Amino acid sequence: MRQSAVMFKANGLNFEGIVATPGDGASSLPGVVICHPHPLHGGNMDNNVVLSVAFALVEQGFATLRFNFRGVGNSQGQHTKGELEHQEALGALEMLKAWPGVNGRRLGLAGYSFGSGVILGSAALHKKAGAIALISPSLRALENTPLKASKQPKLVITGDRDRLVQSPELHPLLESFSHPPICQIVAGADHYWGGQEEQLSRQVTQFFLEHLK
């Protein structure tokens, strides 16, 4: 695996990230941008879930870009409670699309918790991704998303100890999508996925293998 520190621009701000690719120099790689959890609760691009998913994807022949949202690490700007964070996610997709060896027509998005909310809230992001994985999203973000009308493959994956699963509204809500997401519930996992990262990343990787590779 090869990792490269990058900086990219979005709406006049600079954002830091890490591009990871297989070390064999392969071309026409599918790519996935990964969005991290809540910045105000310690979330960043080196979160346990983000790293696990990124490395599992690279092992299966993907390029990945994980990055820090505004106000995190060396990324410029200030946290906006998810209102503007889609801008850097769009910038990350453009960066990965242009990366040498990446097939820009086979790009996906993955988000964890806050990161999944950023994805769910932006129709502009949905138009750029061929497949979308939502890890531990909130019920509220799922309720209000324009993704309900989108056709691309979608995965919702969460733990059976996450509050989302306790809601009787979850499955009717997913069925309200024009093309309902695949829903996977992992036994024994809570919102933070401690000790369950391998199982999570395996299922997320399998989803992207089926729909991007």
C-alpha positions as a printed Julia matrix, in Angstrom:
213×3 Matrix{Float64}:
   0.0    0.0     0.0
   1.18   3.48   -0.85
  -0.05   6.52    1.1
   0.36  10.12   -0.05
  -0.39  13.24    1.99
  -2.34  15.73   -0.13
  -3.84  19.2     0.06
  -6.81  20.19   -2.05
  -8.93  23.31   -2.4
 -12.66  23.74   -2.03
 -14.36  27.14   -2.12
 -11.14  28.97   -1.39
 -10.09  26.83    1.58
  -7.31  24.25    1.82
  -8.04  20.75    3.11
  -5.65  17.99    4.09
  -6.09  14.35    3.24
  -4.4   11.02    2.59
  -4.67   9.14   -0.69
  -4.01   5.41   -0.32
  -3.51   3.1    -3.28
  -2.36  -0.49   -3.81
   1.4   -0.7    -4.13
   1.4   -2.63   -7.41
   0.96   0.35   -9.73
  -2.37  -0.9   -11.1
  -4.42   1.41  -13.31
  -8.14   2.1   -13.77
  -8.7    1.79  -10.03
 -12.14   2.44   -8.56
 -11.99   5.07   -5.83
 -13.82   5.85   -2.61
 -13.82   9.08   -0.61
 -14.36   8.5     3.13
 -15.95  11.15    5.38
 -15.1   11.08    9.09
 -17.3   11.39   12.23
 -18.15  14.52   14.21
 -15.27  17.01   14.53
 -16.51  18.36   17.86
 -16.33  14.87   19.39
 -12.82  14.04   18.25
 -13.65  12.81   14.77
 -10.94  13.04   12.12
  -9.5   11.18    9.16
  -7.54   8.85   11.46
 -10.65   7.57   13.25
 -10.71   3.79   13.82
 -13.63   3.2    11.45
 -12.26   5.47    8.72
  -8.85   3.8     8.77
 -10.29   0.3     8.84
 -12.54   0.93    5.84
  -9.81   2.74    3.91
  -7.22  -0.01    4.36
  -9.69  -2.82    3.62
 -10.66  -1.14    0.35
  -7.04  -0.66   -0.72
  -6.37  -4.35   -0.08
  -9.13  -5.13   -2.58
  -7.76  -2.88   -5.3
  -9.35   0.49   -4.58
  -7.86   3.94   -4.22
  -9.17   5.83   -1.19
  -9.07   9.43   -0.02
  -9.77  10.25    3.59
  -9.62  13.89    4.6
 -10.2   16.28    7.48
 -13.3   18.43    7.42
 -12.97  22.2     7.92
 -11.44  23.2    11.23
  -9.9   19.76   11.85
  -6.13  19.22   11.86
  -4.54  21.35    9.14
  -7.76  21.86    7.2
  -8.81  25.49    7.05
 -12.15  27.0     7.99
 -14.55  26.56   10.87
 -17.03  23.81   11.67
 -20.53  24.64   10.33
 -22.62  21.81   11.83
 -22.77  20.06    8.46
 -24.11  23.03    6.5
 -21.03  23.6     4.32
 -18.98  20.46    4.84
 -20.29  18.96    1.6
 -18.04  21.45   -0.2
 -14.85  19.71    0.91
 -16.37  16.31    0.19
 -16.98  17.48   -3.38
 -13.4   18.75   -3.52
 -12.15  15.39   -2.29
 -14.07  13.59   -5.04
 -12.5   15.88   -7.64
  -9.05  15.25   -6.19
  -9.5   11.47   -6.27
 -11.02  11.58   -9.75
  -7.87  13.26  -11.06
  -5.44  10.98   -9.18
  -3.11   8.99  -11.49
  -4.38   5.46  -12.02
  -7.92   6.18  -10.79
 -10.92   5.58  -13.03
 -12.97   8.75  -12.54
 -16.13   7.0   -13.71
 -16.03   4.54  -10.8
 -16.12   6.67   -7.67
 -17.95   5.97   -4.42
 -18.62   7.75   -1.15
 -18.52   6.38    2.37
 -19.43   8.32    5.5
 -19.43   7.45    9.18
 -21.87   9.1    11.62
 -21.49  12.87   11.02
 -19.79  12.02    7.72
 -22.83  10.03    6.61
 -25.02  13.02    7.5
 -22.92  15.29    5.27
 -23.4   12.86    2.4
 -27.12  12.42    3.02
 -27.69  16.17    3.04
 -26.14  16.99   -0.33
 -27.8   16.22   -3.66
 -24.65  17.54   -5.38
 -22.62  14.75   -3.77
 -25.13  12.1    -4.82
 -24.67  13.05   -8.48
 -20.92  12.42   -8.28
 -20.95   8.95   -6.69
 -21.71   5.62   -8.29
 -22.34   3.94   -4.93
 -22.78   5.25   -1.37
 -22.12   3.54    1.97
 -23.62   5.09    5.11
 -22.11   3.86    8.38
 -24.12   4.52   11.55
 -26.23   7.34   10.09
 -28.8    9.18   12.18
 -32.51   8.65   11.69
 -32.96  12.39   11.23
 -30.44  12.53    8.38
 -32.15   9.59    6.67
 -35.57  11.22    7.03
 -34.65  14.45    5.27
 -32.27  13.29    2.56
 -32.66  13.99   -1.17
 -30.97  10.6    -1.61
 -34.48   9.12   -1.34
 -34.98   9.91   -5.02
 -31.6    8.66   -6.26
 -31.08   5.45   -8.17
 -27.5    4.51   -7.29
 -26.76   1.58   -4.95
 -26.82   2.49   -1.27
 -25.76   0.66    1.87
 -26.86   1.49    5.41
 -24.8   -0.43    7.96
 -25.1   -0.06   11.72
 -24.71  -2.06   14.91
 -27.57  -3.67   16.81
 -26.47  -1.67   19.88
 -26.77   1.64   18.05
 -29.77   3.81   18.89
 -30.76   3.9    15.22
 -31.69   0.22   15.31
 -33.97   0.74   18.31
 -36.29   2.97   16.26
 -39.39   1.28   14.82
 -39.26   3.94   12.1
 -36.02   2.67   10.54
 -37.27   0.0     8.13
 -40.4    1.9     6.97
 -38.15   4.9     6.38
 -35.72   2.92    4.24
 -38.62   1.46    2.29
 -39.73   5.02    1.46
 -36.65   5.43   -0.77
 -37.39   5.05   -4.49
 -34.53   2.53   -4.55
 -34.25   1.32   -0.93
 -30.77   0.92    0.53
 -29.34  -2.42    1.48
 -29.56  -2.51    5.29
 -27.08  -4.52    7.33
 -27.2   -4.71   11.12
 -24.1   -6.07   12.82
 -24.62  -8.01   16.05
 -22.69  -6.75   19.04
 -21.63  -3.44   17.51
 -22.47  -0.05   18.98
 -22.09   3.41   17.42
 -18.31   3.4    17.87
 -17.56  -0.06   16.41
 -14.85  -0.89   18.95
 -13.63  -4.43   18.26
 -15.98  -4.76   15.27
 -13.99  -2.77   12.73
 -12.93  -5.81   10.7
 -16.46  -7.09   10.21
 -17.68  -3.6     9.31
 -14.92  -2.93    6.8
 -15.37  -6.34    5.2
 -19.05  -5.69    4.51
 -18.49  -2.16    3.27
 -15.72  -3.38    0.97
 -17.94  -6.16   -0.39
 -20.63  -3.59   -1.2
 -18.2   -1.46   -3.2
 -16.72  -4.5    -4.92
 -20.16  -5.43   -6.17
 -21.09  -1.96   -7.4
 -17.86  -0.24   -8.46
 -15.39  -2.95   -9.44
